Amino acid sequence: MLNPNDLDREEFGDRGADNFADDSMIGSAHASAAGAMATDPAADRYGAGSSANGGGAGASAGDANVTNMMDDTSTFGFASVTSSVTRETLAGAADTRAPSQATGDVESNHTPDTTSEDSKGNNGASKAGASKKSSRRSGGGGGASSSMDKKKKDEGAAAAGGPNKRRRRLMIIGAGVLVVAAVLIAVGVTMLSGRDGGGTAAPTMTMMPTLQPTTGAPTPSPTGAPTTVRETILGDMMREVVPNLAPAAFTAGSVQHKAFGWLVDTDPLQLTPDGTPAMDSRILQRYALATLYFAAGGDSWGNKNNWLNGDECGFNGGPGWYGLGCNDVGEVRAVAFDDNNLVGELPPELSILKAVENLVIKNNPDFGGPIPLEVGSMTELRQLALYNNDHTGEIPLTIYDSLIHLVYLNLQDNGLTGELRPEVGQLASLRKLILFNNELEGPVHALHLANLDELEYLGLSGNKFSGPIAHQIGNIPGLEYLYLDNNRITGTLPSKLGLLSSLKSFNLDNNEVFGNIPTEIGNMVDLEYLSFRGNSLSGAIPTEVGTMQSLVTMNLATNFFNGELPEEIGALDNLKHLYLFQNKIEGAIPDLIGTMANLKVLFLSSNKITGFPAEVSGLSDTLTELYLSDNKISGPIPASVCDLSNLEVLFLDSNFLNGEIPDCVGANLGSLRQLYLFGNQLEGYIPQNLQRLKQLTALGLEDNEFVGDVSQGICELTNNNGVLTELWTDCGGAEPSVSCECCSTCCPGPNC
């Protein structure tokens, strides 16, 4: 549950993962499941194998495009906000992901704290209006200047006299009420005198009309003639203080009309304007909140505690309204709703709340529509988070033009369209810009983004951004998280990327980038997560990657890299996940890679690898997944594989291996869950001691030269007490070489 009153903690995080509160988290967030390899032979043959070939159960390799990445509990201090998705969910290993492609609602130092053609028209109209006012102020010629000056003086006097005018009206109305009251008293006294005066009849007189209906209480009529003095005063105040928003309050059937009716008739506080700005602001604040309640389907909210009852800030001894946070003088400074079943749209009247610093409405799929232009007038906003809703249209230009204090802008997971306007470069205080998973298009505008000296987090994944990465991207010195994956970006990688020496996570998956990786990438010494999967990059992997000592995950899969695997990769002591499948890498695996003490996943399938490293003892304690499918490895399975005692996934299928399966596989690899050896030239009997692999769920042995029976012990792994659900052997055809009573698939056959 969001707690707006916990927004003052200074926790501005150093990364961007979901649950921004844990700023140490590594996990890129943008679901490019690093390992899913659709063309791996094992993936084609086995469902389970497919996920394994994808980088370990499911989508390991990282940058899992998880939305909701940063949590409102974080930086801006939503202490009790739950993080939507944590990010440590990559298939095989919890930390395969990038240092968080997150989203949470977080800023620092503060309290709770896409535009359609129509919107463009509105923007244009606003500008045009401003221009007309400007020319009118400057005067049209000498002859008109005196009248213009007089008009300006009159307008100034009228503006200055607003409160006094209402005060005089109140005095006149009050005097009238006193006169009427005096007359009534006099009449009453006279009548009493006649009744009690000792037999003398009182003079008869015609009774005065009553001042109120004889039946029922007065009913406010916001759209018709006012029925009470208070309603008149409230209407006049709104027309004077918020003239652009007031008309909607008197339009029958509108949510604003409902809110004004509540203010007049039902609001338990029954506040009345007294001519002071403080009272005007208090009344308008309650009106704006009531408009939000009716516009967002307040009656169906999951939690609507205290709304439209009592003091909104809880200053009169009772509880405040759920989702609000206030300052010491009773001004709402935070509005926060997470998964609260809001239904409808954000009303422009929310802009009346000038003190709001944090506006967070997330995870309400039936709440959306265009983002009102008026949001731009909430100039104290530091955090604007409207994500995982159903907002449409373009990002209002007013956000870029006016919200100069904005530190955190998160509009991800909506249906926003249009471009990221160059004016984004005006948000000088912005630290985190998160626009994942919309329909935004056009260039990234690196030239203008380079003006954002405070920018730490740029999340543009899952849109339709196009064009090359401009070299000015290197001019954002404090950038730590850069997510451009799943767009339509083209061109080559600029060498100026090497200037991003503070970068911790960089995801460019699934774009149309080509050419070589610039050697300057070696300057990114703080980089922990690097993923260029699914592009058209080529050439040799630069040896300079060996200087990137902070790397935890490197994913260059599904490109056109060639040459041998650089031995320098073996010097990356912190590397845990290496994904290079579906390239044209050749030669043997360098011996130095066999000494990497922290490596958990080595995924080299679908290349031209010819041999194992001579020594793998350094991997024995950490390596859990080894994928070498679809390569050119020949000879027997080396006994050193059995030293990998923590191995859970072993893919050696579709190579040129021969000889028998070493007995040590069944004896030493007790943690194996998946073992794929199909498509080789292996021979002999299937070892009975494979029955010791009690965790085994998939065993692929077909398309080899095995003979004999599958032992009863192995078959017992397939019964109700075992977990082996996929067992493939050469037990099919007219003359099967293997006899198997428990195999799920016999080859050759229609399912092979």
Coordinates of C-alpha atoms in Angstrom, one line a residue, residues 187 189-195 197 199-207:
V187 CA -44.6 41.4 13.4
V189 CA -44.3 41.1 18.9
T190 CA -47.4 42.9 17.5
M191 CA -49.3 39.6 17.2
L192 CA -48.4 38.5 20.6
S193 CA -49.5 41.8 22.0
G194 CA -52.9 41.5 20.4
R195 CA -53.4 38.0 21.8
G197 CA -53.7 42.4 25.5
G199 CA -59.6 41.7 25.2
T200 CA -58.7 44.3 22.7
A201 CA -58.3 42.7 19.3
A202 CA -55.1 43.3 17.6
P203 CA -55.2 45.1 14.3
T204 CA -55.4 42.7 11.4
M205 CA -52.7 42.7 8.7
T206 CA -51.8 40.6 5.7
M207 CA -49.0 38.1 6.5

